[in-house]
């Protein structure tokens, strides 16, 4: 006889397909939730690192500014008085940076932030491609 195999019923085939699709949906939902939580953590870490780097940049500029201003501003013989407490100046001096015009300083800060974002974005993309 030509038909020695048993053809499964249509409802049995459909039921297996439904179960399989449901398993895929559950897996996808789980992966999506893990990705979303990791993405938020990564974004928060990037923000913290950007803020810390920006603060370090401002402090370095303020130190450089103070170093160049000290010989002309305070000709006293007490070098300890010239150094101060090491706080890096007032908040206005930190924001000013002490070198260049405000436009240049703003541009430099923007360039730093953009390069940090690009670096973190590339790392995020790499992380996403590793998971898939």
PDB file of C-alpha atoms in Angstrom:
ATOM      1  CA  UNK A   1       0.000   0.000   0.000  1.00  0.00           C
ATOM      2  CA  UNK A   2       1.266   3.504  -0.768  1.00  0.00           C
ATOM      3  CA  UNK A   3       0.180   5.268   2.428  1.00  0.00           C
ATOM      4  CA  UNK A   4       1.932   3.333   5.207  1.00  0.00           C
ATOM      5  CA  UNK A   5       2.435   6.433   7.380  1.00  0.00           C
ATOM      6  CA  UNK A   6      -0.122   7.965   9.708  1.00  0.00           C
ATOM      7  CA  UNK A   7      -1.058  11.576   9.031  1.00  0.00           C
ATOM      8  CA  UNK A   8      -1.501  13.438  12.352  1.00  0.00           C
ATOM      9  CA  UNK A   9      -4.801  15.111  12.866  1.00  0.00           C
ATOM     10  CA  UNK A  10      -4.966  18.814  12.112  1.00  0.00           C
ATOM     11  CA  UNK A  11      -5.917  19.733  15.698  1.00  0.00           C
ATOM     12  CA  UNK A  12      -2.893  17.893  17.152  1.00  0.00           C
ATOM     13  CA  UNK A  13      -0.520  19.737  14.817  1.00  0.00           C
ATOM     14  CA  UNK A  14      -2.111  23.081  15.640  1.00  0.00           C
ATOM     15  CA  UNK A  15      -1.907  22.382  19.379  1.00  0.00           C
ATOM     16  CA  UNK A  16       1.832  21.621  19.128  1.00  0.00           C
ATOM     17  CA  UNK A  17       2.366  24.823  17.172  1.00  0.00           C
ATOM     18  CA  UNK A  18       0.437  26.866  19.754  1.00  0.00           C
ATOM     19  CA  UNK A  19       2.533  25.418  22.595  1.00  0.00           C
ATOM     20  CA  UNK A  20       5.731  26.159  20.712  1.00  0.00           C
ATOM     21  CA  UNK A  21       4.683  29.725  19.950  1.00  0.00           C
ATOM     22  CA  UNK A  22       3.767  30.254  23.602  1.00  0.00           C
ATOM     23  CA  UNK A  23       7.212  29.028  24.689  1.00  0.00           C
ATOM     24  CA  UNK A  24       8.850  31.451  22.250  1.00  0.00           C
ATOM     25  CA  UNK A  25       6.712  34.315  23.581  1.00  0.00           C
ATOM     26  CA  UNK A  26       7.665  33.550  27.190  1.00  0.00           C
ATOM     27  CA  UNK A  27      11.338  33.344  26.270  1.00  0.00           C
ATOM     28  CA  UNK A  28      11.173  36.619  24.358  1.00  0.00           C
ATOM     29  CA  UNK A  29       9.377  38.386  27.219  1.00  0.00           C
ATOM     30  CA  UNK A  30      11.977  37.185  29.721  1.00  0.00           C
ATOM     31  CA  UNK A  31      14.867  38.313  27.520  1.00  0.00           C
ATOM     32  CA  UNK A  32      13.216  41.659  26.867  1.00  0.00           C
ATOM     33  CA  UNK A  33      12.727  42.313  30.598  1.00  0.00           C
ATOM     34  CA  UNK A  34      16.357  41.442  31.348  1.00  0.00           C
ATOM     35  CA  UNK A  35      17.545  43.709  28.543  1.00  0.00           C
ATOM     36  CA  UNK A  36      15.374  46.616  29.712  1.00  0.00           C
ATOM     37  CA  UNK A  37      16.610  46.384  33.301  1.00  0.00           C
ATOM     38  CA  UNK A  38      20.240  46.123  32.178  1.00  0.00           C
ATOM     39  CA  UNK A  39      19.851  49.063  29.798  1.00  0.00           C
ATOM     40  CA  UNK A  40      18.580  51.318  32.604  1.00  0.00           C
ATOM     41  CA  UNK A  41      21.442  50.288  34.901  1.00  0.00           C
ATOM     42  CA  UNK A  42      23.951  50.920  32.123  1.00  0.00           C
ATOM     43  CA  UNK A  43      22.457  54.327  31.358  1.00  0.00           C
ATOM     44  CA  UNK A  44      22.655  55.335  35.022  1.00  0.00           C
ATOM     45  CA  UNK A  45      26.291  54.198  35.243  1.00  0.00           C
ATOM     46  CA  UNK A  46      27.119  56.188  32.104  1.00  0.00           C
ATOM     47  CA  UNK A  47      25.516  59.296  33.586  1.00  0.00           C
ATOM     48  CA  UNK A  48      27.484  58.945  36.809  1.00  0.00           C
ATOM     49  CA  UNK A  49      30.749  58.421  34.937  1.00  0.00           C
ATOM     50  CA  UNK A  50      30.060  61.408  32.677  1.00  0.00           C
ATOM     51  CA  UNK A  51      29.345  63.606  35.681  1.00  0.00           C
ATOM     52  CA  UNK A  52      32.522  62.433  37.478  1.00  0.00           C
ATOM     53  CA  UNK A  53      34.640  63.040  34.371  1.00  0.00           C
ATOM     54  CA  UNK A  54      33.127  66.486  33.914  1.00  0.00           C
ATOM     55  CA  UNK A  55      33.922  67.364  37.533  1.00  0.00           C
ATOM     56  CA  UNK A  56      37.512  66.137  37.125  1.00  0.00           C
ATOM     57  CA  UNK A  57      37.848  68.195  33.950  1.00  0.00           C
ATOM     58  CA  UNK A  58      36.606  71.328  35.709  1.00  0.00           C
ATOM     59  CA  UNK A  59      38.933  70.726  38.666  1.00  0.00           C
ATOM     60  CA  UNK A  60      41.927  70.235  36.366  1.00  0.00           C
ATOM     61  CA  UNK A  61      41.130  73.454  34.510  1.00  0.00           C
ATOM     62  CA  UNK A  62      40.749  75.331  37.791  1.00  0.00           C
ATOM     63  CA  UNK A  63      44.087  73.993  39.064  1.00  0.00           C
ATOM     64  CA  UNK A  64      45.799  75.005  35.817  1.00  0.00           C
ATOM     65  CA  UNK A  65      44.182  78.410  36.012  1.00  0.00           C
ATOM     66  CA  UNK A  66      45.229  78.922  39.622  1.00  0.00           C
ATOM     67  CA  UNK A  67      48.763  77.764  38.849  1.00  0.00           C
ATOM     68  CA  UNK A  68      49.127  80.393  36.108  1.00  0.00           C
ATOM     69  CA  UNK A  69      47.538  83.173  38.178  1.00  0.00           C
ATOM     70  CA  UNK A  70      49.431  82.630  41.453  1.00  0.00           C
ATOM     71  CA  UNK A  71      52.857  84.105  40.585  1.00  0.00           C
ATOM     72  CA  UNK A  72      51.334  87.389  39.414  1.00  0.00           C
ATOM     73  CA  UNK A  73      48.488  87.566  41.937  1.00  0.00           C
ATOM     74  CA  UNK A  74      50.337  86.781  45.179  1.00  0.00           C
ATOM     75  CA  UNK A  75      54.014  87.799  45.203  1.00  0.00           C
ATOM     76  CA  UNK A  76      54.335  87.092  48.973  1.00  0.00           C
ATOM     77  CA  UNK A  77      57.179  84.902  50.208  1.00  0.00           C
ATOM     78  CA  UNK A  78      54.854  82.314  51.804  1.00  0.00           C
ATOM     79  CA  UNK A  79      54.417  79.415  49.354  1.00  0.00           C
ATOM     80  CA  UNK A  80      51.953  77.666  51.699  1.00  0.00           C
ATOM     81  CA  UNK A  81      49.631  80.650  51.446  1.00  0.00           C
ATOM     82  CA  UNK A  82      49.725  80.457  47.669  1.00  0.00           C
ATOM     83  CA  UNK A  83      48.681  76.820  47.579  1.00  0.00           C
ATOM     84  CA  UNK A  84      45.592  77.283  49.752  1.00  0.00           C
ATOM     85  CA  UNK A  85      43.528  74.331  50.893  1.00  0.00           C
ATOM     86  CA  UNK A  86      43.578  72.575  47.530  1.00  0.00           C
ATOM     87  CA  UNK A  87      39.840  73.007  47.049  1.00  0.00           C
ATOM     88  CA  UNK A  88      40.305  74.153  43.489  1.00  0.00           C
ATOM     89  CA  UNK A  89      38.711  77.602  43.780  1.00  0.00           C
ATOM     90  CA  UNK A  90      35.191  78.897  44.008  1.00  0.00           C
ATOM     91  CA  UNK A  91      32.290  77.387  42.114  1.00  0.00           C
ATOM     92  CA  UNK A  92      32.444  80.296  39.676  1.00  0.00           C
ATOM     93  CA  UNK A  93      36.111  79.556  38.983  1.00  0.00           C
ATOM     94  CA  UNK A  94      35.319  75.863  38.516  1.00  0.00           C
ATOM     95  CA  UNK A  95      32.522  76.631  36.094  1.00  0.00           C
ATOM     96  CA  UNK A  96      34.656  79.215  34.289  1.00  0.00           C
ATOM     97  CA  UNK A  97      37.619  76.870  33.903  1.00  0.00           C
ATOM     98  CA  UNK A  98      39.957  79.857  33.799  1.00  0.00           C
ATOM     99  CA  UNK A  99      41.115  79.533  30.190  1.00  0.00           C
ATOM    100  CA  UNK A 100      39.507  80.591  26.937  1.00  0.00           C
ATOM    101  CA  UNK A 101      36.213  82.292  26.321  1.00  0.00           C
ATOM    102  CA  UNK A 102      32.973  80.937  27.786  1.00  0.00           C
ATOM    103  CA  UNK A 103      31.964  79.808  24.298  1.00  0.00           C
ATOM    104  CA  UNK A 104      35.149  77.770  23.924  1.00  0.00           C
ATOM    105  CA  UNK A 105      34.675  76.230  27.359  1.00  0.00           C
ATOM    106  CA  UNK A 106      31.091  75.299  26.561  1.00  0.00           C
ATOM    107  CA  UNK A 107      32.201  73.764  23.280  1.00  0.00           C
ATOM    108  CA  UNK A 108      34.939  71.764  25.028  1.00  0.00           C
ATOM    109  CA  UNK A 109      32.478  70.470  27.631  1.00  0.00           C
ATOM    110  CA  UNK A 110      30.058  69.523  24.879  1.00  0.00           C
ATOM    111  CA  UNK A 111      32.763  67.684  22.947  1.00  0.00           C
ATOM    112  CA  UNK A 112      33.751  65.748  26.067  1.00  0.00           C
ATOM    113  CA  UNK A 113      30.137  64.803  26.752  1.00  0.00           C
ATOM    114  CA  UNK A 114      29.569  63.738  23.131  1.00  0.00           C
ATOM    115  CA  UNK A 115      32.694  61.591  23.044  1.00  0.00           C
ATOM    116  CA  UNK A 116      31.670  59.953  26.316  1.00  0.00           C
ATOM    117  CA  UNK A 117      28.204  59.286  24.953  1.00  0.00           C
ATOM    118  CA  UNK A 118      29.613  57.765  21.775  1.00  0.00           C
ATOM    119  CA  UNK A 119      31.919  55.518  23.789  1.00  0.00           C
ATOM    120  CA  UNK A 120      29.123  54.358  26.069  1.00  0.00           C
ATOM    121  CA  UNK A 121      26.737  53.960  23.114  1.00  0.00           C
ATOM    122  CA  UNK A 122      29.279  51.776  21.295  1.00  0.00           C
ATOM    123  CA  UNK A 123      29.688  49.681  24.431  1.00  0.00           C
ATOM    124  CA  UNK A 124      25.908  49.331  24.746  1.00  0.00           C
ATOM    125  CA  UNK A 125      25.614  48.241  21.125  1.00  0.00           C
ATOM    126  CA  UNK A 126      28.397  45.715  21.674  1.00  0.00           C
ATOM    127  CA  UNK A 127      26.605  44.435  24.759  1.00  0.00           C
ATOM    128  CA  UNK A 128      23.338  44.081  22.836  1.00  0.00           C
ATOM    129  CA  UNK A 129      24.956  42.206  19.959  1.00  0.00           C
ATOM    130  CA  UNK A 130      26.663  39.812  22.389  1.00  0.00           C
ATOM    131  CA  UNK A 131      23.308  38.864  23.884  1.00  0.00           C
ATOM    132  CA  UNK A 132      21.698  38.152  20.496  1.00  0.00           C
TER     133      UNK A 132
END
